[in-house]
PDB file of C-alpha atoms in Angstrom:
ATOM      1  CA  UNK A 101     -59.924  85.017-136.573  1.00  0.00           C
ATOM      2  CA  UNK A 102     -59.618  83.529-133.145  1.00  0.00           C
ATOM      3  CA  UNK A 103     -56.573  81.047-132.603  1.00  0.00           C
ATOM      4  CA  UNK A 104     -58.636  78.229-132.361  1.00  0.00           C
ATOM      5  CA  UNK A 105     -59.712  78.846-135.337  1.00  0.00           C
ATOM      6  CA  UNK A 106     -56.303  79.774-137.444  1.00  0.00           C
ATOM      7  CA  UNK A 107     -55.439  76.720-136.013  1.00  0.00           C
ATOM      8  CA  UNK A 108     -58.081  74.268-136.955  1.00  0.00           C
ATOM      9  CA  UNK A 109     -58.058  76.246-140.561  1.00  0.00           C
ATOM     10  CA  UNK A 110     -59.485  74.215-143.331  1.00  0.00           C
ATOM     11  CA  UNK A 111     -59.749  71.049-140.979  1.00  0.00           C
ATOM     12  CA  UNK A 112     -62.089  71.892-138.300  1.00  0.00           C
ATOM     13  CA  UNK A 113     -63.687  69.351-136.341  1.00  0.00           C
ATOM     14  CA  UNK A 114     -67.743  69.052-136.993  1.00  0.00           C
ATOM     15  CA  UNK A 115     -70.532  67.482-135.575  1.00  0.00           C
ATOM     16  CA  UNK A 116     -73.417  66.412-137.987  1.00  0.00           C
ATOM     17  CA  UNK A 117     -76.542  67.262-136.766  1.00  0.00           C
ATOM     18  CA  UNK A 118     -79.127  66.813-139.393  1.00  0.00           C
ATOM     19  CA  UNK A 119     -78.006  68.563-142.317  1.00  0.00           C
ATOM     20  CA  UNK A 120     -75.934  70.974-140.323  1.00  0.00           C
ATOM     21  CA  UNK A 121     -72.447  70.800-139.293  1.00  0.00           C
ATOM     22  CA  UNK A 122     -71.892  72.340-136.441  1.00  0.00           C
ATOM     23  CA  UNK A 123     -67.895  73.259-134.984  1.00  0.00           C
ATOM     24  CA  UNK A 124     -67.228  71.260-131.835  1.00  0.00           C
ATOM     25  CA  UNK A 125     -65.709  74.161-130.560  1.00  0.00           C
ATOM     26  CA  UNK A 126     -64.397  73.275-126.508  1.00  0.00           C
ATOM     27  CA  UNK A 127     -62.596  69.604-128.607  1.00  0.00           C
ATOM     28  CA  UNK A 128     -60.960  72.094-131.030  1.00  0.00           C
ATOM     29  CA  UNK A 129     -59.891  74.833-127.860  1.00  0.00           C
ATOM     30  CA  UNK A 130     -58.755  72.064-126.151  1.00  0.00           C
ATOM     31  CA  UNK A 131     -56.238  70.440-128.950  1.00  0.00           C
ATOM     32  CA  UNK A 132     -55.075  73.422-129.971  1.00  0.00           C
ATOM     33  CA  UNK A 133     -54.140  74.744-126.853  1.00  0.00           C
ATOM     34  CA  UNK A 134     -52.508  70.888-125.357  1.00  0.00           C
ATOM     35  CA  UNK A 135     -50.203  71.411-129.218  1.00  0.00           C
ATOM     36  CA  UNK A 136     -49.390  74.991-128.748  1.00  0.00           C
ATOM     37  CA  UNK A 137     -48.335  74.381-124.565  1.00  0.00           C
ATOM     38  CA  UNK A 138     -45.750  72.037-126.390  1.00  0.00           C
ATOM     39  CA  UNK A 139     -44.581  74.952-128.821  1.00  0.00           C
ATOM     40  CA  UNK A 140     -44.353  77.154-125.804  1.00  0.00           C
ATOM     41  CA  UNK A 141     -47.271  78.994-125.829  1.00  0.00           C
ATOM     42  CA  UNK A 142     -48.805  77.522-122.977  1.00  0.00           C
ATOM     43  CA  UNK A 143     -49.511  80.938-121.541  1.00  0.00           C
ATOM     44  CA  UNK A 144     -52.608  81.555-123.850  1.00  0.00           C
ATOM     45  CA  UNK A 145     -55.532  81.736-121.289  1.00  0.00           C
ATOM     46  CA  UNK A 146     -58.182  82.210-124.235  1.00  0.00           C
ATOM     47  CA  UNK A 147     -58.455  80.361-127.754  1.00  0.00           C
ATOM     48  CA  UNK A 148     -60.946  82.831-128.712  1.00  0.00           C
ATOM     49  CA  UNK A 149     -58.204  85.686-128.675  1.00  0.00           C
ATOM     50  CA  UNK A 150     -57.629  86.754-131.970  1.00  0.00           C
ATOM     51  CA  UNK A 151     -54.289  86.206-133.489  1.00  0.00           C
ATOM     52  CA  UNK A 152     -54.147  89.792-134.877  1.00  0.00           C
ATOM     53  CA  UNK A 153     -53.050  90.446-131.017  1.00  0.00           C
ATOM     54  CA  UNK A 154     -50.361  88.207-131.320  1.00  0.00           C
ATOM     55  CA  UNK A 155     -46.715  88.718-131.659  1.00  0.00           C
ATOM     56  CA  UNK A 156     -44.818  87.386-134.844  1.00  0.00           C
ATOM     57  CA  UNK A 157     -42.977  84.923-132.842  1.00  0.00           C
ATOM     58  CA  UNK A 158     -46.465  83.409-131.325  1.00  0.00           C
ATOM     59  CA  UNK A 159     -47.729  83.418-134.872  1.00  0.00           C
ATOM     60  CA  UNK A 160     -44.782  81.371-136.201  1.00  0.00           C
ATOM     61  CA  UNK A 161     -45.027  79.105-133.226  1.00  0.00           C
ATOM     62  CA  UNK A 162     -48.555  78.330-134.094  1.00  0.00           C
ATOM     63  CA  UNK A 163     -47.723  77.603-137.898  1.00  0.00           C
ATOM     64  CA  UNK A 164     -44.874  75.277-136.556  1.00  0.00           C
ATOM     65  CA  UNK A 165     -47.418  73.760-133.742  1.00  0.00           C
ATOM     66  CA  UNK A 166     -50.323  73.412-136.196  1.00  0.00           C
ATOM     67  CA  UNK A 167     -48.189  71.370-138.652  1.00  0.00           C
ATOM     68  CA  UNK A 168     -46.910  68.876-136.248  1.00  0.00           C
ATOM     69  CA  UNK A 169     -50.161  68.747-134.543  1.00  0.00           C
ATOM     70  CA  UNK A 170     -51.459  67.675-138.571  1.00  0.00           C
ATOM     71  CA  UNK A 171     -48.513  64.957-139.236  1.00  0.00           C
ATOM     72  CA  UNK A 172     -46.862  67.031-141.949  1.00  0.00           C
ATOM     73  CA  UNK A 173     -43.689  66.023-142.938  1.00  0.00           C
ATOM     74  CA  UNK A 174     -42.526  68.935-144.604  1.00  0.00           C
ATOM     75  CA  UNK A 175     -42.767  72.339-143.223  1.00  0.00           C
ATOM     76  CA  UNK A 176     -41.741  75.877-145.290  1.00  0.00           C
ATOM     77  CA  UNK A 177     -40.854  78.923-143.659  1.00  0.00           C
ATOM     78  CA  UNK A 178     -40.170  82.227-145.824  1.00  0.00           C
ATOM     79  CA  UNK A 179     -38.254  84.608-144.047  1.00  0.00           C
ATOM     80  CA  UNK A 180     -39.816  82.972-140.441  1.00  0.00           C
ATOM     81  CA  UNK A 181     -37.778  85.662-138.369  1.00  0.00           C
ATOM     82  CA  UNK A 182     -38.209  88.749-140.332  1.00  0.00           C
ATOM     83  CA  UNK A 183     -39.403  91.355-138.174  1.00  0.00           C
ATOM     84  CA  UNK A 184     -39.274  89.479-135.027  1.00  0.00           C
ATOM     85  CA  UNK A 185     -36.977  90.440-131.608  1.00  0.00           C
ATOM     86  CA  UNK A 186     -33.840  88.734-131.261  1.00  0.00           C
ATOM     87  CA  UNK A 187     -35.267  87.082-128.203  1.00  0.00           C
ATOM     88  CA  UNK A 188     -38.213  86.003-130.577  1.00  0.00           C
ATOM     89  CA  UNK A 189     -35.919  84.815-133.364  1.00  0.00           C
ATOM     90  CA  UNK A 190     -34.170  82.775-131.049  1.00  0.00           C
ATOM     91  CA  UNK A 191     -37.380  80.838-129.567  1.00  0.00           C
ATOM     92  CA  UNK A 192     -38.479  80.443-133.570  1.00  0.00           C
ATOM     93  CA  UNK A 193     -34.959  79.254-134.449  1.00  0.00           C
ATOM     94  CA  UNK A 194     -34.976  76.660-131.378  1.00  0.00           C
ATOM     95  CA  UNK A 195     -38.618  75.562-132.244  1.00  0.00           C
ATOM     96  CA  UNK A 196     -37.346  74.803-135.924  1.00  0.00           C
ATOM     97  CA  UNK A 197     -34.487  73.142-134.756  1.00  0.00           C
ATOM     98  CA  UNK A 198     -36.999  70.856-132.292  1.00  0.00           C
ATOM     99  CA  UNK A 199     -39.094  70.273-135.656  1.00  0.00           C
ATOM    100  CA  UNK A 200     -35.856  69.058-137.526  1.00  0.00           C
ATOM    101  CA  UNK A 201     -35.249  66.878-135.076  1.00  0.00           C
ATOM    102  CA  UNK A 202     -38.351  65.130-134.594  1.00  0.00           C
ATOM    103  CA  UNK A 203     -37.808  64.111-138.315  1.00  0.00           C
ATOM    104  CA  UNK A 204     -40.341  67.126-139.380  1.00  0.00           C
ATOM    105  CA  UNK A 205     -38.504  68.378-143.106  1.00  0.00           C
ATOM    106  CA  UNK A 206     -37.646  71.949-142.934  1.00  0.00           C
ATOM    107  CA  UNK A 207     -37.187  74.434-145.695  1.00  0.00           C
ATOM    108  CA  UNK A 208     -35.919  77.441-144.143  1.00  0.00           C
ATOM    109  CA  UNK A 209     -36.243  80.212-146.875  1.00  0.00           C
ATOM    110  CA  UNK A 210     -34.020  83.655-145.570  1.00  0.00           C
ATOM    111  CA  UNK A 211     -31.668  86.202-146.457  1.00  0.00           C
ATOM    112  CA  UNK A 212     -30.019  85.871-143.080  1.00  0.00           C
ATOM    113  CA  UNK A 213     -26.681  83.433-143.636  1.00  0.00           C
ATOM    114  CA  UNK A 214     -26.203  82.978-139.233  1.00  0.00           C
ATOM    115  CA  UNK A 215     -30.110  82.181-138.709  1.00  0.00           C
ATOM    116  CA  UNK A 216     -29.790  79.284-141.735  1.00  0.00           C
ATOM    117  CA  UNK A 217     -26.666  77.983-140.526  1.00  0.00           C
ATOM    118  CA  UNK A 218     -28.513  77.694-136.685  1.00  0.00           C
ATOM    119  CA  UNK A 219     -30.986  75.047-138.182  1.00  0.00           C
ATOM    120  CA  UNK A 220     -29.657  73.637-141.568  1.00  0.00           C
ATOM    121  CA  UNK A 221     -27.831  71.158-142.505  1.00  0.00           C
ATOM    122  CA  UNK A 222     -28.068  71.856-146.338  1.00  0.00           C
ATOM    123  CA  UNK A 223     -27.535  75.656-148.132  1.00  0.00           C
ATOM    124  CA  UNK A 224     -29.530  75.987-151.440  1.00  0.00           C
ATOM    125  CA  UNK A 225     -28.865  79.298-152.750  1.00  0.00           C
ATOM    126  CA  UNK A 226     -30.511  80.258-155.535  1.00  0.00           C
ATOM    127  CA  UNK A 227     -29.540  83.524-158.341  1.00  0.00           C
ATOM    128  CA  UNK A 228     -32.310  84.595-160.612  1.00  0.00           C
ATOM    129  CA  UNK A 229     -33.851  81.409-160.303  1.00  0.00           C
ATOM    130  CA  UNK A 230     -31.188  78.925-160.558  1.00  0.00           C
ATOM    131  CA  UNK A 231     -29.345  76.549-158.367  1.00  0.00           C
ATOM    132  CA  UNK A 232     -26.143  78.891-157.786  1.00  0.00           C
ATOM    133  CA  UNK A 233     -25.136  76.818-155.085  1.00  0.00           C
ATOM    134  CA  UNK A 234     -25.285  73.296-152.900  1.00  0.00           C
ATOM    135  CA  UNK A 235     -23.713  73.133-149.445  1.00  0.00           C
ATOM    136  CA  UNK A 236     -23.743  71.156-146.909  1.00  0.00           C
ATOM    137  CA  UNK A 237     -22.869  72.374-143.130  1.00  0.00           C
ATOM    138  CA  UNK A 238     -19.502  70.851-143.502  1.00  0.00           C
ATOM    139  CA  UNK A 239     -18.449  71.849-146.616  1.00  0.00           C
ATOM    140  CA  UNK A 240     -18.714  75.809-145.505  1.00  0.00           C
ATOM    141  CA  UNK A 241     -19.395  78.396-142.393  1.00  0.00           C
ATOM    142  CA  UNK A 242     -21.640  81.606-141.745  1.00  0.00           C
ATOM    143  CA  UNK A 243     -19.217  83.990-143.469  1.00  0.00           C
ATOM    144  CA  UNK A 244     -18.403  81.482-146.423  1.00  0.00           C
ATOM    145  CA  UNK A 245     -21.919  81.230-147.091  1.00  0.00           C
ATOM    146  CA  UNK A 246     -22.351  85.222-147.171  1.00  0.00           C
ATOM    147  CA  UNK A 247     -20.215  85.561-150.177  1.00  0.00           C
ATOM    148  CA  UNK A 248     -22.031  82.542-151.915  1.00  0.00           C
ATOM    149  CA  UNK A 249     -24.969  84.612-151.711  1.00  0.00           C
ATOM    150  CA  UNK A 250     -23.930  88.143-152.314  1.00  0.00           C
ATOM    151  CA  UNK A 251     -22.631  86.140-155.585  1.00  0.00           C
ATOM    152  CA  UNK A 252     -18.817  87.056-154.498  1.00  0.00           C
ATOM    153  CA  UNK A 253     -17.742  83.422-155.127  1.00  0.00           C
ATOM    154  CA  UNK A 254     -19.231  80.664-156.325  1.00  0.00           C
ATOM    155  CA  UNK A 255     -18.978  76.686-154.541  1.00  0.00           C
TER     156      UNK A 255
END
């Protein structure tokens, strides 16, 4: 599936001609490529790649892009960095963190206590399905938060 595409998924922009609709393809090249230059990936010279040639980090940025570009005002990650570069990770992380702060809700699902504490301001861990814990930033730290999850202590 080309970017364009991935990005216009389920809300694709149509012309009615008759009884057809037909995809106003150069509108929807256009948008996506004016949201995803604001995400960073201003470097994609052709909306008609296909995003199976894209890295995991240009993949995220295109969820993160394609949800602002749509108004949402909530936006889940699961494990966003998993299997990405450090270098990667950090332009995700800083892209969430931009989100966040353009008023965008985040749920940041991970296993990785530093990444969470980078964007969050509020640590939900959860046990077998159960509020183990509640945090907020100031009420613990990276290594604090470690234990809570491994289960070593509970807050």
């Amino acid at each position: 599936m080309s970017i364009s595409r991935n990005f216009f998924l389920g809300r694709e922009l149509t012309k009615k001609i008759g009884p057809l609709n037909f995809l106003r393809k150069r509108e929807m090249d256009a948008k996506a490529a004016k949201s995803l230059a604001n995400v960073g990936l201003g470097n994609i010279r052709e909306m008609e790649e296909s995003v199976n040639f894209l890295s995991g980090g240009e993949r995220q940025a295109i969820s993160i892009g394609r949800a602002t570009f749509f108004g949402a005002k909530l936006l889940i990650l699961d494990e966003p960095t998993a299997a990405l570069s450090v270098k990667e990770t950090e332009w995700v992380l800083r892209l969430v963190s931009e989100a966040k702060n353009n008023g965008l809700a985040v749920i940041f699902i991970s296993h990785n206590a530093y990444e969470v504490f980078e964007v969050a301001d509020r640590f939900v861990v959860l046990q077998h399905g159960r509020n183990y814990a509640d945090l907020t930033r100031e009420e613990t730290n990276p290594e604090e938060l470690i234990e809570v999850i491994a289960g070593r202590i509970k807050k």
